[in-house]
Every structure is written in C-alpha cells, then in structure tokens.
mmCIF file of C-alpha atoms in Angstrom:
data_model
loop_
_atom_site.group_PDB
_atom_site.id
_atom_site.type_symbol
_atom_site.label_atom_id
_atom_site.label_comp_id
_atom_site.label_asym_id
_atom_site.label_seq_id
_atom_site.Cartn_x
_atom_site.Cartn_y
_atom_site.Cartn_z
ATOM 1 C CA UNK A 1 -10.686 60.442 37.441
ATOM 2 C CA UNK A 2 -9.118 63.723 37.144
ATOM 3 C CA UNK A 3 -6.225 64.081 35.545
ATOM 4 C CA UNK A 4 -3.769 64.849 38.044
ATOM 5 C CA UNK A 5 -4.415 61.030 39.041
ATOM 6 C CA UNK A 6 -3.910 59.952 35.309
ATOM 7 C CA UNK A 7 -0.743 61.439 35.821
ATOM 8 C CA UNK A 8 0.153 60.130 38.857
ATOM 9 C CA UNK A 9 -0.989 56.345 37.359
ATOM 10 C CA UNK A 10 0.977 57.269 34.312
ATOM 11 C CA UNK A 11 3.862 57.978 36.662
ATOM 12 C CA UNK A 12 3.848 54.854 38.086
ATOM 13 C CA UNK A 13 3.338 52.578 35.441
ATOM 14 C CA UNK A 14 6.542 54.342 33.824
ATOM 15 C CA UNK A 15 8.529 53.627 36.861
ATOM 16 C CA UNK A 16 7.489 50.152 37.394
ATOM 17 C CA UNK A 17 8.618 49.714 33.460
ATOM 18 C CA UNK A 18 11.744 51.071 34.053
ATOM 19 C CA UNK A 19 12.786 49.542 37.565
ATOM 20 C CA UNK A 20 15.479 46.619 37.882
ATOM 21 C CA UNK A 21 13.600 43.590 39.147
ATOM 22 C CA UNK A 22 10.093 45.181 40.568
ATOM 23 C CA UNK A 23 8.240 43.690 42.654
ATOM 24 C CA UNK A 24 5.365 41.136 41.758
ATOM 25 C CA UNK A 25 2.972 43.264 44.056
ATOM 26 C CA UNK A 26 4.590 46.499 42.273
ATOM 27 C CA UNK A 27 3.742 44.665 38.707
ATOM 28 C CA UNK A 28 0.644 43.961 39.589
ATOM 29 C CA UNK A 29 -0.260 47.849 40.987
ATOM 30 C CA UNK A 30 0.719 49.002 37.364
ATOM 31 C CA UNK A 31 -1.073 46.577 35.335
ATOM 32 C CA UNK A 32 -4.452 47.948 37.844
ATOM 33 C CA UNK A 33 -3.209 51.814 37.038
ATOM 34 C CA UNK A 34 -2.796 50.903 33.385
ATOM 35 C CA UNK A 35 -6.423 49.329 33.013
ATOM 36 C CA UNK A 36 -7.442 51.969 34.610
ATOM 37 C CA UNK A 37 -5.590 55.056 32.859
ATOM 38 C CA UNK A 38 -7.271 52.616 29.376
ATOM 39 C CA UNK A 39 -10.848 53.137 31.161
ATOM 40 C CA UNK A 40 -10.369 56.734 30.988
ATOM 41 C CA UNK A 41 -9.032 57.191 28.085
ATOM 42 C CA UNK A 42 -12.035 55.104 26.473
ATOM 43 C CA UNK A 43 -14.340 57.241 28.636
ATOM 44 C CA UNK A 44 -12.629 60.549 27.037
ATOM 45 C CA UNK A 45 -12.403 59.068 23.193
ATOM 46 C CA UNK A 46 -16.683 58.334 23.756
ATOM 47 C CA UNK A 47 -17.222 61.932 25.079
ATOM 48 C CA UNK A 48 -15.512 62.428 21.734
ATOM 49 C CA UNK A 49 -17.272 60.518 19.244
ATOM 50 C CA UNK A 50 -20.237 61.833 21.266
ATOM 51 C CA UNK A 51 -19.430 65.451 20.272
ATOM 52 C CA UNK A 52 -18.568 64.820 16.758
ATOM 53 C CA UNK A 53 -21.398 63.284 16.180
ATOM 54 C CA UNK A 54 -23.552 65.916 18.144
ATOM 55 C CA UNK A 55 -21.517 68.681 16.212
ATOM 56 C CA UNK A 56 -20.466 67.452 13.052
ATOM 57 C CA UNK A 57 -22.892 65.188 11.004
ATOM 58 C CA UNK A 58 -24.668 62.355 11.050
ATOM 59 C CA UNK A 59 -22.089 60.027 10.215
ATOM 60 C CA UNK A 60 -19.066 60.358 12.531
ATOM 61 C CA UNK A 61 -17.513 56.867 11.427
ATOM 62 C CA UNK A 62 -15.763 58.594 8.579
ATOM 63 C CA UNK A 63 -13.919 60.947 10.211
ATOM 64 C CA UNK A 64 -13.364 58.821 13.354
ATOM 65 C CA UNK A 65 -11.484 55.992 11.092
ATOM 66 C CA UNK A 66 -9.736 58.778 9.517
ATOM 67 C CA UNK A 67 -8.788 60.212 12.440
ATOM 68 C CA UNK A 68 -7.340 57.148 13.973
ATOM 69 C CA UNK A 69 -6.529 54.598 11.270
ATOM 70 C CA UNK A 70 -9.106 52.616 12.122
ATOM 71 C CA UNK A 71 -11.873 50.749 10.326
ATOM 72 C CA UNK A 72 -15.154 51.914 9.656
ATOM 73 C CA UNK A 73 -16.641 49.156 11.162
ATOM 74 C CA UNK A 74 -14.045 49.527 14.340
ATOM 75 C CA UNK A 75 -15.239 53.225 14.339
ATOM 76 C CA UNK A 76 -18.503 51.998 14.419
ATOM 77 C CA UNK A 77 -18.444 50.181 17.278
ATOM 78 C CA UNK A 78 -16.785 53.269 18.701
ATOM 79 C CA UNK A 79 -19.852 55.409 18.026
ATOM 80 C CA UNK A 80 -22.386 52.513 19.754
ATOM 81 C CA UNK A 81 -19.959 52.634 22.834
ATOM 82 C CA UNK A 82 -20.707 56.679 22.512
ATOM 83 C CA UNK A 83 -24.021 56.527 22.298
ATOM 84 C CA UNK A 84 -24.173 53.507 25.195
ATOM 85 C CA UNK A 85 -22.772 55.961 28.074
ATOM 86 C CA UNK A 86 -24.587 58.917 26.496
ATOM 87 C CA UNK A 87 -27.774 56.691 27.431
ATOM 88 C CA UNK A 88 -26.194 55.257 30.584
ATOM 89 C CA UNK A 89 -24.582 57.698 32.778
ATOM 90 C CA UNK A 90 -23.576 55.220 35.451
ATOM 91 C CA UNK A 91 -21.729 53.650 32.996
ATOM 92 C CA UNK A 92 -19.858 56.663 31.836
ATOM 93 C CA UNK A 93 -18.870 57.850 35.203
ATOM 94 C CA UNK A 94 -17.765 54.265 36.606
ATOM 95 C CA UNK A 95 -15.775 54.299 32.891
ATOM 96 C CA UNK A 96 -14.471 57.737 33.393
ATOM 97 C CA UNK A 97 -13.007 56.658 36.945
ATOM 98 C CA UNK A 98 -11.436 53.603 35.721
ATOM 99 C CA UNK A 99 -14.351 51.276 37.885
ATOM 100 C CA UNK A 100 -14.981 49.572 34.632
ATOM 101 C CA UNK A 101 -13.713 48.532 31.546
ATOM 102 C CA UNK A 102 -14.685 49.069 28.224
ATOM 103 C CA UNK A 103 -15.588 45.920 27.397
ATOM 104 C CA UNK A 104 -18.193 46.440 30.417
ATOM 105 C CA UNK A 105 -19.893 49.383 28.524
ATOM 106 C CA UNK A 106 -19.864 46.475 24.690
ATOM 107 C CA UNK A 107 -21.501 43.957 26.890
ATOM 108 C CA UNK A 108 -24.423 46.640 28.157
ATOM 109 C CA UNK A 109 -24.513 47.500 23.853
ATOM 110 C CA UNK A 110 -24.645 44.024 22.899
ATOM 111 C CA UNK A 111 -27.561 43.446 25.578
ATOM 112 C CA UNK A 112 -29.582 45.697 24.495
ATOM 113 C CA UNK A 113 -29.218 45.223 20.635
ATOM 114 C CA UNK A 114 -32.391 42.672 19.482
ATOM 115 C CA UNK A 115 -34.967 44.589 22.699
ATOM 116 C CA UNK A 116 -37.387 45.743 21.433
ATOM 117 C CA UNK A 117 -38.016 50.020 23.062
ATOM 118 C CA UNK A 118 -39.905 48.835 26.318
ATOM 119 C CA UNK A 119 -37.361 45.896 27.502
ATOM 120 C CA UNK A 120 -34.226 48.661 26.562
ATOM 121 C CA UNK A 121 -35.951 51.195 28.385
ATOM 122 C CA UNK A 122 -36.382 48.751 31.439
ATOM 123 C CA UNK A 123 -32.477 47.280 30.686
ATOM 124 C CA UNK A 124 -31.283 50.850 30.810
ATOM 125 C CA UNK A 125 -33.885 51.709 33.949
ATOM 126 C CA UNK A 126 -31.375 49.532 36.593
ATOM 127 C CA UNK A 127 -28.238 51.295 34.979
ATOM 128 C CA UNK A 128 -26.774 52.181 38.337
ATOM 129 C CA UNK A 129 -27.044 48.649 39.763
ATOM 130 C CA UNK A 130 -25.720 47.299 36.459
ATOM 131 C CA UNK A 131 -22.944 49.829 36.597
ATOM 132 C CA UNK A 132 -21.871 48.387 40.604
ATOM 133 C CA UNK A 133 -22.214 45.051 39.359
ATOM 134 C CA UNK A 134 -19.792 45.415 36.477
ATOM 135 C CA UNK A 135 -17.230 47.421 38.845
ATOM 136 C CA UNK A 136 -17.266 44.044 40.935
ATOM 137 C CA UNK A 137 -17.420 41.488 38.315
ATOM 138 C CA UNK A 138 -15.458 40.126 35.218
ATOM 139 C CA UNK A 139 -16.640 41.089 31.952
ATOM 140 C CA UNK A 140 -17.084 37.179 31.418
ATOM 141 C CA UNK A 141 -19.194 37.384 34.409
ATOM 142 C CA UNK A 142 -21.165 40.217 33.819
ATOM 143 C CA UNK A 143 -21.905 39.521 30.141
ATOM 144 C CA UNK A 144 -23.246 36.264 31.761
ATOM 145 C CA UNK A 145 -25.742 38.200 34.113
ATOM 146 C CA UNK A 146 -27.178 40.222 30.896
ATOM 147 C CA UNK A 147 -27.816 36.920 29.167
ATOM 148 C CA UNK A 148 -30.303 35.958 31.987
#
C-alpha cells in the first residue's frame, strides 16, 4: 500500500470519527481502512525490526522494548513476526497491502515453531497459497487450517 492510500484511509477514518451520526455502512468502511492502515503499519514496524537486527546486533529485543515501551518478551515476538515475512514474502506483501492481518503472519510463526527443518521448509514452500488463504479467511479459521 503506498502511502498516498494510507493517507487517504487515514483521511477517512478521521472523518468518519468526527461526523454527526455516520452511517453504519460509513462505520463499517473505516473500521476496514483502519485494519488495514494497522496491517501496514505492522508490515513497516517488521521491515524495522528486520533492519535493526540486520544492522545493529544480534539482539534487537533490547532496543526494540526501549524504543517502544514494550516488553522484552512483546519485542520478542516482534522480532519472530520479522523474521516470519523475511522468510515468507507472500506474507509480507499481502501484510504490507493491508490483505492480512498480523495475527495472520503469528499463526504462520506459531505453525512452524516444533517442525523440525524439512516440514518448515515444505510449510514455508506453499507460502503464496497460504498467503491467499489467509487474505480470505479469519485468523480463527486459518490458524485452524495450519493445525491440520
């Protein structure tokens, strides 16, 4: 998503706020921009983790709590979302255009944590598929499908 359409989302999720009695369909267009404006922002604070990590030590949890008044171990699962989409690009583009949320990219993590190198090579193999079938499905639903 570029970010001449974050603004535009941006822009209407501020006028829906401030409007006298929107709409229910109007409510419901903001909440969508919203999500998605929160998809690319998650998609942008990975591609940051990513590059402090890359750049700056071995241990970006630190500086990422710091940073953001977080917890280590919230930073932590900041840094396995990072390293998720750095692994699975269809993942970080369907993120980066709001197709997904984040809690699409946890549930890919979470799957993959207990494989063993050959089934998280095959998990991360159907990426793109996985990546369409999160932009159509809950995150209760997809998390299902990875349990199968």
């Amino acid at each position: 998503m570029t970010s001449a359409v974050v603004c535009e989302r941006v822009r209407r999720v501020a006028d829906t706020c401030a409007a006298t009695g929107p709409a229910r369909s109007t409510i419901a267009r903001a909440l969508d921009d919203l999500a998605r404006i929160e998809s690319w922002a998650a998609a942008r604070r990975a591609e940051l983790v990513r590059l402090l990590a890359e750049r700056h030590g071995s241990f970006p949890e630190a500086d990422i709590a710091d940073s953001t008044g977080t917890t280590l171990n919230a930073a932590a699962k900041e840094t396995e979302r990072a390293n998720t989409l750095t692994r699975a690009g269809s993942f970080a583009d369907a993120l980066d255009a709001g197709e997904i949320r984040p809690g699409h990219v946890d549930a890919l993590t979470r799957a993959a944590k207990g494989l063993d190198d050959a089934q998280t090579a095959e998990l991360f193999d159907q990426q793109a598929e996985l990546a369409r079938m999160a932009a159509s499905s809950s995150i209760r639903d997809f998390e299902r499908h990875l349990e199968r």
